[in-house]
Short mmCIF file of C-alpha atoms and ligand atoms in Angstrom, two decimals:
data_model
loop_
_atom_site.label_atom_id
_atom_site.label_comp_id
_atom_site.label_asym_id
_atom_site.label_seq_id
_atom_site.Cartn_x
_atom_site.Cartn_y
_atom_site.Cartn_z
CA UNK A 378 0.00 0.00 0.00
CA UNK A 379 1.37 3.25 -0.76
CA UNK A 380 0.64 5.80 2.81
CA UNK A 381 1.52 9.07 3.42
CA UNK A 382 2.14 10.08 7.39
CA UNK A 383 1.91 13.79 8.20
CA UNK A 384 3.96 14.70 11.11
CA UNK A 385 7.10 12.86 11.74
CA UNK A 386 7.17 13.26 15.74
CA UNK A 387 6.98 10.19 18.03
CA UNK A 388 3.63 8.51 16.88
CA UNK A 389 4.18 9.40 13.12
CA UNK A 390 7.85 8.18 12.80
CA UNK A 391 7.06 4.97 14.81
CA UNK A 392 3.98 4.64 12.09
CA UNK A 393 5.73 4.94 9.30
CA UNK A 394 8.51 3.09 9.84
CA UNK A 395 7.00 0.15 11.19
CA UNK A 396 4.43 0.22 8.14
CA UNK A 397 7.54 0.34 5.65
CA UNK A 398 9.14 -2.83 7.38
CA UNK A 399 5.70 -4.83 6.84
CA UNK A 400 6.22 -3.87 3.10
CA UNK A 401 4.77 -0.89 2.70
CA UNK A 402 5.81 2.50 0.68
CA UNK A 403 5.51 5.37 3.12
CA UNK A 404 6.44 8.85 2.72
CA UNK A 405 6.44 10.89 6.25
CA UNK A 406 5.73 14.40 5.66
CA UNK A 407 6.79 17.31 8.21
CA UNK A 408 6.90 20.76 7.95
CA UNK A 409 10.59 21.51 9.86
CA UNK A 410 13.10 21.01 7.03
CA UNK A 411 16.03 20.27 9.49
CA UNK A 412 14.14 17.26 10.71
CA UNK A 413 13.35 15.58 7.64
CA UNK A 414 16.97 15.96 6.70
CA UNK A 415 18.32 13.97 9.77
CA UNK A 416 15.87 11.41 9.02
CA UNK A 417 16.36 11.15 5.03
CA UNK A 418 20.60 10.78 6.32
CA UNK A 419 20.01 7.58 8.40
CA UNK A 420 19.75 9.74 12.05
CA UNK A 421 16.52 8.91 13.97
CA UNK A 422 15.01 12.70 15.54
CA UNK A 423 13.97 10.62 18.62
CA UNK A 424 15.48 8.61 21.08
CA UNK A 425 13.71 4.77 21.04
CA UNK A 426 14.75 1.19 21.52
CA UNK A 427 15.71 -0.13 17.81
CA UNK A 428 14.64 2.72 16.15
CA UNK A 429 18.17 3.63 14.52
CA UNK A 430 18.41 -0.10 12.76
CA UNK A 431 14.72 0.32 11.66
CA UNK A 432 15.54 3.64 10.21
CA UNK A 433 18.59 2.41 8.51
CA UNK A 434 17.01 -0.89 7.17
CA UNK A 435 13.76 0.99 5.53
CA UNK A 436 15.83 3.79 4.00
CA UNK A 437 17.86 1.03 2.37
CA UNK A 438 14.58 -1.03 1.01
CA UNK A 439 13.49 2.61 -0.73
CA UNK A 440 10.23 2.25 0.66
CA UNK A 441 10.33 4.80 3.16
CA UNK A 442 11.62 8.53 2.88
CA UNK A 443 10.42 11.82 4.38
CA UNK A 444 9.61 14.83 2.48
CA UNK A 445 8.09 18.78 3.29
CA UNK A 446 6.22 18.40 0.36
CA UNK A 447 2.39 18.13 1.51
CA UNK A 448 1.64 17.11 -2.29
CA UNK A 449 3.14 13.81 -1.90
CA UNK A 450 -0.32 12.98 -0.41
CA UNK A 451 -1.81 12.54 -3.62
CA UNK A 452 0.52 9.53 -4.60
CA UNK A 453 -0.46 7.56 -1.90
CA UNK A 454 -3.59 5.82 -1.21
CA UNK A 455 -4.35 6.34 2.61
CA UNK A 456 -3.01 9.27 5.27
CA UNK A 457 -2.18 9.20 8.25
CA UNK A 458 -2.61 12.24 10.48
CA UNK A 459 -0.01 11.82 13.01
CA UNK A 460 0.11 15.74 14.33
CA UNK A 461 0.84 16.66 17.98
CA UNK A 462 -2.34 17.60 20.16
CA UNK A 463 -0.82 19.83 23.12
CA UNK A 464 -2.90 20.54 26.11
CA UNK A 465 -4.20 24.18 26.21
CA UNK A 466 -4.16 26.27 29.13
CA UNK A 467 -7.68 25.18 30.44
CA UNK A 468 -6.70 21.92 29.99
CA UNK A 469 -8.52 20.91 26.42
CA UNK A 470 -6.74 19.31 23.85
CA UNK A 471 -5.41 21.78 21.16
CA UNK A 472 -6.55 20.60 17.91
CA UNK A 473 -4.67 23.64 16.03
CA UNK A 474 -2.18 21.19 14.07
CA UNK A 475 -5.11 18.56 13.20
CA UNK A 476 -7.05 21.30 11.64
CA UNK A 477 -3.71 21.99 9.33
CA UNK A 478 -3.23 18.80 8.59
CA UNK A 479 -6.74 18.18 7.42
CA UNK A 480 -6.68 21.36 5.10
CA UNK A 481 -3.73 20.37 3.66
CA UNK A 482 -4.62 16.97 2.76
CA UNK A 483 -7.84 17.98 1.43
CA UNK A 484 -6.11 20.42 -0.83
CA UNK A 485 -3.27 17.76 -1.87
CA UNK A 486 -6.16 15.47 -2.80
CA UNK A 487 -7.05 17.66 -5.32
CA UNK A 488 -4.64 16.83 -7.26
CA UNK A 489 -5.43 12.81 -7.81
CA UNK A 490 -8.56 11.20 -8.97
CA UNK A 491 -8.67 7.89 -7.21
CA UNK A 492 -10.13 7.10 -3.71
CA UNK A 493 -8.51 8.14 -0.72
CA UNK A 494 -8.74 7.66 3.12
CA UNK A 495 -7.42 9.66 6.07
CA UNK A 496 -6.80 8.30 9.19
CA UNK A 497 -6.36 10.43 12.26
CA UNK A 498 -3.94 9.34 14.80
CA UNK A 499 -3.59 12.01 16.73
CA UNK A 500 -5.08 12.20 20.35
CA UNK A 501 -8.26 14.06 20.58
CA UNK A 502 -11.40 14.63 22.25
CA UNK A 503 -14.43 12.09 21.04
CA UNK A 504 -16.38 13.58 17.43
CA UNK A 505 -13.35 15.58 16.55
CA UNK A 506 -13.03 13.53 13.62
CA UNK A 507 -16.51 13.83 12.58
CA UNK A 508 -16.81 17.39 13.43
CA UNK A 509 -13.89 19.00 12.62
CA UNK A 510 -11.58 16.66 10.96
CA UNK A 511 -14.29 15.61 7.91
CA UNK A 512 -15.85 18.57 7.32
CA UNK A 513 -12.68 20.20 6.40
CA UNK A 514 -11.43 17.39 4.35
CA UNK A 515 -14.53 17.73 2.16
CA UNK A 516 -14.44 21.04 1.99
CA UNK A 517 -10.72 21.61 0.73
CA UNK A 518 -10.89 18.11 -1.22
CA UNK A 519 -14.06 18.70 -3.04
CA UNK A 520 -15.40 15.22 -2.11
CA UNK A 521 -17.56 13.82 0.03
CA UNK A 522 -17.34 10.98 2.75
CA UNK A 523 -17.76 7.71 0.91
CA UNK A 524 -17.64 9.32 -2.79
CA UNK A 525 -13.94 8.91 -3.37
CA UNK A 526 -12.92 9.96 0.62
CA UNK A 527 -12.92 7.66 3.18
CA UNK A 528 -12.11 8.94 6.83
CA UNK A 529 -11.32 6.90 9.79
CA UNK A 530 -9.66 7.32 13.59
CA UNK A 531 -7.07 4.92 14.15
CA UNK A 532 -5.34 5.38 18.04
CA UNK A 533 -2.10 4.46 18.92
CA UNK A 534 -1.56 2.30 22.02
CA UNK A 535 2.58 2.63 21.76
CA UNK A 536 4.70 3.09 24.84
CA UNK A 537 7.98 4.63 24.78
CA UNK A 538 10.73 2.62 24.71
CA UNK A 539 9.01 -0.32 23.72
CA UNK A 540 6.96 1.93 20.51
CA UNK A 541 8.36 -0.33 18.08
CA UNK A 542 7.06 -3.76 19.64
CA UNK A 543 3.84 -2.57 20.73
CA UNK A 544 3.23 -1.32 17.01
CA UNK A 545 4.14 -4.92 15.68
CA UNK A 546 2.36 -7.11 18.40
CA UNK A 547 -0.64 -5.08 19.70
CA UNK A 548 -3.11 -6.21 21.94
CA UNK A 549 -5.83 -5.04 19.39
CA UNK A 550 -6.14 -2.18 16.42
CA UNK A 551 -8.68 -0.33 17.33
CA UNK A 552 -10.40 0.56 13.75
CA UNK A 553 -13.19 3.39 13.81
CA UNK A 554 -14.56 4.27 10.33
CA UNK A 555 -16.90 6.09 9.02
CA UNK A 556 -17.40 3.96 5.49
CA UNK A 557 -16.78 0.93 3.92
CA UNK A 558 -13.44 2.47 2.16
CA UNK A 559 -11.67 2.96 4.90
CA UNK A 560 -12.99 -0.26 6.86
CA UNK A 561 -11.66 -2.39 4.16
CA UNK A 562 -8.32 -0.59 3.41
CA UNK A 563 -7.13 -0.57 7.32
CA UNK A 564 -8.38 -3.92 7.70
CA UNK A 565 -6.40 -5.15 4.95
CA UNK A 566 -3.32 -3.13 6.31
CA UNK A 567 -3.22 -4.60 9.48
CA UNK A 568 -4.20 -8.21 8.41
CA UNK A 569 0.04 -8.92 8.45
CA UNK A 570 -0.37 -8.23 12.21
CA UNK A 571 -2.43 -11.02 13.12
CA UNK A 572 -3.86 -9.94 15.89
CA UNK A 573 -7.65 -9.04 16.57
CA UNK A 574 -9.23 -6.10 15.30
CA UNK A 575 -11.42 -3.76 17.03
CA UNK A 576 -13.87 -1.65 14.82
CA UNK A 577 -16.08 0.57 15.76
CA UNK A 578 -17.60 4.01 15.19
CA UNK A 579 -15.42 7.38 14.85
CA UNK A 580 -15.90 8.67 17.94
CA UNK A 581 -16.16 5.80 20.31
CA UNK A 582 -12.24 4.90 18.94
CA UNK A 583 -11.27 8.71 19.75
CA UNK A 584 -13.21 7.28 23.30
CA UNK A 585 -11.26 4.06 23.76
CA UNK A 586 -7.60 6.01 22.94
CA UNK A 587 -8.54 8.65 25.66
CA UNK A 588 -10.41 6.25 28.26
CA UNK A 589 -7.48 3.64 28.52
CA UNK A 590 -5.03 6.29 29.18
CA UNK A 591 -7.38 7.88 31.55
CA UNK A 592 -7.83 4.37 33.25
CA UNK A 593 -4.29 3.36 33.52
CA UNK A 594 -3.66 6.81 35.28
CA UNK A 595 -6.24 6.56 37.41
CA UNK A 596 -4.83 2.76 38.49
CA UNK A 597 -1.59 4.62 38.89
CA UNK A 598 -3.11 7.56 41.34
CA UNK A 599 -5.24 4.74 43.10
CA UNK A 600 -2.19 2.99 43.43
CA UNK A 601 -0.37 5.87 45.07
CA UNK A 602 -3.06 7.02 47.45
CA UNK A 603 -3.14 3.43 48.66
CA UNK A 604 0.64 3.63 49.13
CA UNK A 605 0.18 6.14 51.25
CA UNK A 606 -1.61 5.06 53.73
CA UNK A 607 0.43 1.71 53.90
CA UNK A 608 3.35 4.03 54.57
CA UNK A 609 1.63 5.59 57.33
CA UNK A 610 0.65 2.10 58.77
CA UNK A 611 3.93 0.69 58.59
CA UNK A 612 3.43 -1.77 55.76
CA UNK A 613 5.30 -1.86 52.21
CA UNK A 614 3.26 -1.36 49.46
CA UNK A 615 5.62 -3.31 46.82
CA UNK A 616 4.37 -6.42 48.80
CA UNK A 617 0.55 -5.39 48.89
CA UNK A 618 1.02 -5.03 44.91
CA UNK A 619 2.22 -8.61 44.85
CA UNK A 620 -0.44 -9.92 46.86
CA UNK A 621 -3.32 -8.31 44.55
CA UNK A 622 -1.93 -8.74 41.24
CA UNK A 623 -2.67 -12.57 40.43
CA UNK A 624 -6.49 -11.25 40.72
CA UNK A 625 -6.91 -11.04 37.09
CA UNK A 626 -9.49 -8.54 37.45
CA UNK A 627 -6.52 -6.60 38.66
CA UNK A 628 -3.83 -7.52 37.36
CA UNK A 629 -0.37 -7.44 38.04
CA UNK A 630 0.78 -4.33 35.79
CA UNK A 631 0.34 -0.27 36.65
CA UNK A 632 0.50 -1.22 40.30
CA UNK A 633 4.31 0.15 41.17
CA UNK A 634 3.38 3.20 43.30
CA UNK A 635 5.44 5.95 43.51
CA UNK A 636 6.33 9.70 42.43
CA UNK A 637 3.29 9.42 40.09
CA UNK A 638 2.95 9.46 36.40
CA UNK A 639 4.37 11.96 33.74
CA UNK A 640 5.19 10.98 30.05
CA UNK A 641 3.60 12.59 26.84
CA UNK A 642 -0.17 11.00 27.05
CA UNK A 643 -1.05 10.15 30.47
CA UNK A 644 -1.23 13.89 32.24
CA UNK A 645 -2.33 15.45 28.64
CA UNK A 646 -5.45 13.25 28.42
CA UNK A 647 -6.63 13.16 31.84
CA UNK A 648 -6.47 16.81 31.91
CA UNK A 649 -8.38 16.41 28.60
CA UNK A 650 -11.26 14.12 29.20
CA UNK A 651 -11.84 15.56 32.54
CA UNK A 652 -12.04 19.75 30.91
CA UNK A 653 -14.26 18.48 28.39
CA UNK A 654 -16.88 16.99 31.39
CA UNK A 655 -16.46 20.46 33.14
CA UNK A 656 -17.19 22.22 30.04
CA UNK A 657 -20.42 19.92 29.58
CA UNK A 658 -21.40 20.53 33.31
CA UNK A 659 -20.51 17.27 34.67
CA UNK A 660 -18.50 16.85 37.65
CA UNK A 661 -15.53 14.16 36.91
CA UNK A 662 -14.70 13.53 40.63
CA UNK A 663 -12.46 10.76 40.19
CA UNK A 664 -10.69 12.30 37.25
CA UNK A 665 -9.69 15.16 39.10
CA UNK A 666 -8.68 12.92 42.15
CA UNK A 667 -6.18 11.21 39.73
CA UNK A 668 -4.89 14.50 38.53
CA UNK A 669 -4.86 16.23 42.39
CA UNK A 670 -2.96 12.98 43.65
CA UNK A 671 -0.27 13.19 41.13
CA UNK A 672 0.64 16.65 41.17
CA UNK A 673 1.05 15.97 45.25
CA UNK A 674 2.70 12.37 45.19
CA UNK A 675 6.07 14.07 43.92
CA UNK A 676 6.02 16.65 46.44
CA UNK A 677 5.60 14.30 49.36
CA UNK A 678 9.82 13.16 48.70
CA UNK A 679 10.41 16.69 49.46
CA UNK A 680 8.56 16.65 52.66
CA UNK A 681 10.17 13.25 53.35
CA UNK A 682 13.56 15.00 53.41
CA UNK A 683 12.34 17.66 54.90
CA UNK A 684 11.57 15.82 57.79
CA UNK A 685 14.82 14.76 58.05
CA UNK A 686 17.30 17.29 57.53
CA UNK A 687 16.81 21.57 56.95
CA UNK A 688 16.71 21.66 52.55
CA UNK A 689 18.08 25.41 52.86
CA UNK A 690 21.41 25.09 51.34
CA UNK A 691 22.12 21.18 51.69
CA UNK A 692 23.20 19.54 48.06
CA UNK A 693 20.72 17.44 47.04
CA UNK A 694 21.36 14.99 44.44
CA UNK A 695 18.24 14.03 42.10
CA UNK A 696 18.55 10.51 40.03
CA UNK A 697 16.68 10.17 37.05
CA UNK A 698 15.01 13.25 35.17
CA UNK A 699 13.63 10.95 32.30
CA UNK A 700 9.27 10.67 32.90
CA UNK A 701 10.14 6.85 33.14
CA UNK A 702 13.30 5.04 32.24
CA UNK A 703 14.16 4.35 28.40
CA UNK A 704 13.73 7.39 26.98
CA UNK A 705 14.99 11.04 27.03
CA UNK A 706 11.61 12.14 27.02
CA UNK A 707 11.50 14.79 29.94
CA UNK A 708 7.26 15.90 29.29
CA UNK A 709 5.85 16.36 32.64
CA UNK A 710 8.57 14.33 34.48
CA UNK A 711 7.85 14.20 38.02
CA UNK A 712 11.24 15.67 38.48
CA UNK A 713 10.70 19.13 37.25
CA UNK A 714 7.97 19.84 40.66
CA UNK A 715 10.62 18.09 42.62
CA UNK A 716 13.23 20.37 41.05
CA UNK A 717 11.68 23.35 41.28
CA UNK A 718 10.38 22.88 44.96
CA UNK A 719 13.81 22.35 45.95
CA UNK A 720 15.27 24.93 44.80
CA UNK A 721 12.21 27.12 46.04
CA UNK A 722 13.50 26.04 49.43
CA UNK A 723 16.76 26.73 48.79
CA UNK A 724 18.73 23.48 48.08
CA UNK A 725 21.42 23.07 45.59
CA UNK A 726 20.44 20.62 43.14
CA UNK A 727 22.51 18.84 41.25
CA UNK A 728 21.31 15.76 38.55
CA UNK A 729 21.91 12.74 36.79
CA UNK A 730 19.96 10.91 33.85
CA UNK A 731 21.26 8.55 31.48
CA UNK A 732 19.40 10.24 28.98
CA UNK A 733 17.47 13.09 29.70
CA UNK A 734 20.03 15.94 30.94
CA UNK A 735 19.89 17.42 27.45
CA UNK A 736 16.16 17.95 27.95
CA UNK A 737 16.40 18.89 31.41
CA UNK A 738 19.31 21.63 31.12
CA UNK A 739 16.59 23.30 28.97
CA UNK A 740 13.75 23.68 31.58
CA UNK A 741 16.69 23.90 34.64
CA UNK A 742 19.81 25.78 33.13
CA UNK A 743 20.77 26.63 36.84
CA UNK A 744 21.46 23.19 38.49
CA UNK A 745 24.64 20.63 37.97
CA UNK A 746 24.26 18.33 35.81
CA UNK A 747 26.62 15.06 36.19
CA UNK A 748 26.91 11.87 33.64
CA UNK A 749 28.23 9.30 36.14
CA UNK A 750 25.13 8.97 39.22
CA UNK A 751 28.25 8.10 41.47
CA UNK A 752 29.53 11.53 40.79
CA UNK A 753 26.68 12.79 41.52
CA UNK A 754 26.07 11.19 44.75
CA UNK A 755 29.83 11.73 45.85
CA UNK A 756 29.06 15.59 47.64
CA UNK A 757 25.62 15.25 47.67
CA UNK A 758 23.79 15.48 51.44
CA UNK A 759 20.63 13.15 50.30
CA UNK A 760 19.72 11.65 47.28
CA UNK A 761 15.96 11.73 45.58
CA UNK A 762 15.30 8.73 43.37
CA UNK A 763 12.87 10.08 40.84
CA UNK A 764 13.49 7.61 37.69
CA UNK A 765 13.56 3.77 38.05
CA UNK A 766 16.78 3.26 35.72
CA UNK A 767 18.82 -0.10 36.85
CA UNK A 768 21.73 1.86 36.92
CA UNK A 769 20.48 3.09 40.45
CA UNK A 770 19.53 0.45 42.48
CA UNK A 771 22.77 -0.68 43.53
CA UNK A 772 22.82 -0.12 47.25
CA UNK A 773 26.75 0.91 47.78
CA UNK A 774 26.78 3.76 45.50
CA UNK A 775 24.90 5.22 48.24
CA UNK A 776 27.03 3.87 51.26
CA UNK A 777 24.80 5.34 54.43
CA UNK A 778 23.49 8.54 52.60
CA UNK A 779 19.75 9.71 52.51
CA UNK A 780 18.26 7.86 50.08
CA UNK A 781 14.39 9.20 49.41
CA UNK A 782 13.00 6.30 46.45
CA UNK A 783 10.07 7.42 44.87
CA UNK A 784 10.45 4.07 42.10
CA UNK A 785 11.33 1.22 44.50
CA UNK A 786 14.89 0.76 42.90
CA UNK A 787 17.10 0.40 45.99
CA UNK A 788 17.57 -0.61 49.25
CA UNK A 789 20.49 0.77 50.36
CA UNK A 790 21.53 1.29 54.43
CA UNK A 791 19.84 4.34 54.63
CA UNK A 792 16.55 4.76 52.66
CA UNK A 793 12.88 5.15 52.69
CA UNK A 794 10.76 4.37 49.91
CA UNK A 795 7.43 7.01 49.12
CA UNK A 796 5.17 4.11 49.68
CA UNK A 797 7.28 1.70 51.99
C1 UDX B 1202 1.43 5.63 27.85
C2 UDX B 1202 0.53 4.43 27.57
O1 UDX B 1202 1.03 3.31 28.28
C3 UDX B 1202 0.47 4.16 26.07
O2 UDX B 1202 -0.45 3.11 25.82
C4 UDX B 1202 0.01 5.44 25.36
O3 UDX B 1202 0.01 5.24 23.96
C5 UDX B 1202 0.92 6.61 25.71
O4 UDX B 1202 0.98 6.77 27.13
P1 UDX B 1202 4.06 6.07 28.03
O5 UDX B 1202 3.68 7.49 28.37
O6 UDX B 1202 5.14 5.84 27.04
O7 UDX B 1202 2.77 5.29 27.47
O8 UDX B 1202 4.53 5.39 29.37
P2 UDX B 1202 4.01 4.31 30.44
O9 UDX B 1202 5.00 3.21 30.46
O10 UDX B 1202 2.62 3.96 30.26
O11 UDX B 1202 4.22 5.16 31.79
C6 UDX B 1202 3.61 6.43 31.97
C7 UDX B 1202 3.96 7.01 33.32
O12 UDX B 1202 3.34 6.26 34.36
C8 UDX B 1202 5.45 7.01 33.65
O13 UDX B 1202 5.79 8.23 34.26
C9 UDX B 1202 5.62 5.87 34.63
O14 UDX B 1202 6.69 6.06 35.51
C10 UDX B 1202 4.28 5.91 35.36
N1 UDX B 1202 3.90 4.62 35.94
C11 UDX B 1202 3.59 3.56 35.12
C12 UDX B 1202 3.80 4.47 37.32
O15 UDX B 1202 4.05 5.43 38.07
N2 UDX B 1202 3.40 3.25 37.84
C13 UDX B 1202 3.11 2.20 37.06
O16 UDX B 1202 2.74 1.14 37.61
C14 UDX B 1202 3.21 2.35 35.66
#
């Protein structure tokens, strides 16, 4: 099949990549010249597990290659809209870059004469495809929803630093179409996959995307609260976890409590889903409960130390300024309200990732940033663990220093875990 992917970011790059290696000819279209560059010369824009081979090996096959050219569209048979969807200030998804997208491709299609279907990827609130997304497709195409346009939502379950393997084996493909074009032409994409396919309407797909994440954050936050009070009553949450997680109406993943959740999706789409039932009148109770416990869970380290030494000009050392390990993704890392509180109080902070100090040293310019965490540690009066990388659970590196874990990574002489 020949696709065209607009927006090379995270989601769009994974996409089109992983569609070129199934056999595929995909073009990924972006408007920033520099980046389409680096990716044309071999050099993958983002940092994720296998993603340099998978680069090298579809540029080689000549079935993929990115362009700026928008009228590429109209050499391919199906689109994918792969275009970020920031939050806005009162918490609503900003669909600024979908409506772009949409224009554009409806112009592009212009120039070709067969059918064509558009798939929106991008992270949005429920009916934006049908409300926003079609109408200006037909509009700038000149066609109409079934009559040589097919449209269809298409979410993206991928984690980071495992994107590439939960593109290839997911647990489902969630399909919502509008027609019988676009039905037949995803089905028929994903068929290599194997694995069962979801369809549905347009809307209830943008619903599924936004209520999983929404879920999963709210097991996290539940998780955390619960934590909490096991700290408080002397018992170690880790263990709890253990003990409810062969329940498979539980399950054993999402239950590691601890500074909370950050990452690109998670805090966006809460924030999201629960704006959208304030702005309808509804009151999303447990929504904002996940949101209220994990802007406080990250805070509570800094109390922790506080009740243990005076944070006015002691070094603290913070491990781990990556959302989660595996990526250099900082994007609401619980380590920038960590960060800023302690230097609010006065500490001097200085930090270690493996991979995230570039990203970091832009929000933080101020603090020290070390590349060995043993260096790191060396001056340092306490220590805030704030990333679970391996590279920090070794107990000596700490030798009897104040260890405050917020991942469950360690247990070194002198520590104490956020939730045990
Ligand atoms: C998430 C979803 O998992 C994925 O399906 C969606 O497409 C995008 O958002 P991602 O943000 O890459 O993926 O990371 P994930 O591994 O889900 O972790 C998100 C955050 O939750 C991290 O900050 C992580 O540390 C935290 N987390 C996760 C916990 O605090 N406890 C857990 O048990 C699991």
């Amino acid at each position: 099949m020949r696709i065209s992917v607009i927006g090379s970011g995270y989601v769009g790059l994974i996409t089109g990549l992983c569609l070129a290696d199934l056999g595929n000819e995909v073009v990924c279209i972006d408007v920033i010249e520099s980046k389409v560059e680096t990716i044309n010369r071999g050099q993958s824009p983002i940092f994720e597990e296998g993603i340099d081979e998978l680069l090298i090996r579809c540029l080689a096959s000549e079935r993929f290659r990115a362009t700026i050219d928008i009228s590429t569209v109209a050499q391919t048979d199906i689109t994918f809209i792969c275009v970020g969807t920031p939050s806005n200030p009162d918490g609503t998804w900003n669909i600024d870059h979908v409506r772009s997208a949409s224009k554009a491709v409806g112009k592009a299609l212009g120039q070709k004469s067969s059918d064509h279907v558009v798939v929106l990827k991008s992270t949005v609130i429920p009916m934006t495809c049908e409300t926003v997304v079609l109408p200006i497709l037909e509009a700038a195409s000149g066609r109409r929803q079934g009559h040589g346009l097919g449209v269809a939502v298409n979410p993206e379950f991928l984690r980071e630093g495992t994107a590439i393997s939960d593109f290839m084996n997911p647990d489902r493909v969630v399909i919502g179409s509008g027609d019988h074009l676009s039905s037949a032409l995803l089905r028929e994409l994903y068929a290599p996959l194997g694995r069962p396919i979801v369809e549905v309407p347009l809307a209830t797909a943008e619903m599924i995307k936004v209520a999983s994440n929404a879920f999963l954050a709210t097991k996290i936050s539940f998780v955390n609260e619960v934590g909490n009070i096991c700290k408080d009553m002397g018992i170690d949450f880790r263990s709890v976890a253990e003990g409810m997680g062969p329940d498979p109406r539980i399950g054993p993943l999402f239950l590691n409590a601890g500074a909370g959740f950050g990452g690109s999706c998670f805090p966006k789409d809460v924030r999201g889903i629960a704006a959208e039932a304030h702005r309808r009148g509804l009151e999303p109770l447990i929504l904002d409960a996940v949101l209220e416990v994990n802007d406080r869970q990250p805070l509570r380290m800094v109390e922790m130390l506080a009740r243990s030494l005076d944070i006015n000009g002691v070094q603290v050392a913070v491990l781990g300024l990556a959302f989660k390990p595996g990526t250099d993704d900082v994007r609401e890392s619980r380590s920038i309200p960590v960060v800023t509180k302690l230097l609010e109080r006065g500490a001097k902070v200085v930090a270690h990732d493996y991979q995230a100090i570039e990203g970091f040293r832009k929000l933080f310019p101020e603090i020290t940033y070390y590349d060995c965490p043993e260096d790191c540690v060396a001056e340092a009066d306490a220590v805030l663990i704030m990333t679970a990388w391996p590279g920090y659970s070794r107990p000596e590196m700490y030798d009897d220093k104040l260890v405050i874990d917020g991942r469950g990574v360690t247990r070194s002489k002198n520590y104490e875990g956020i939730c045990w």
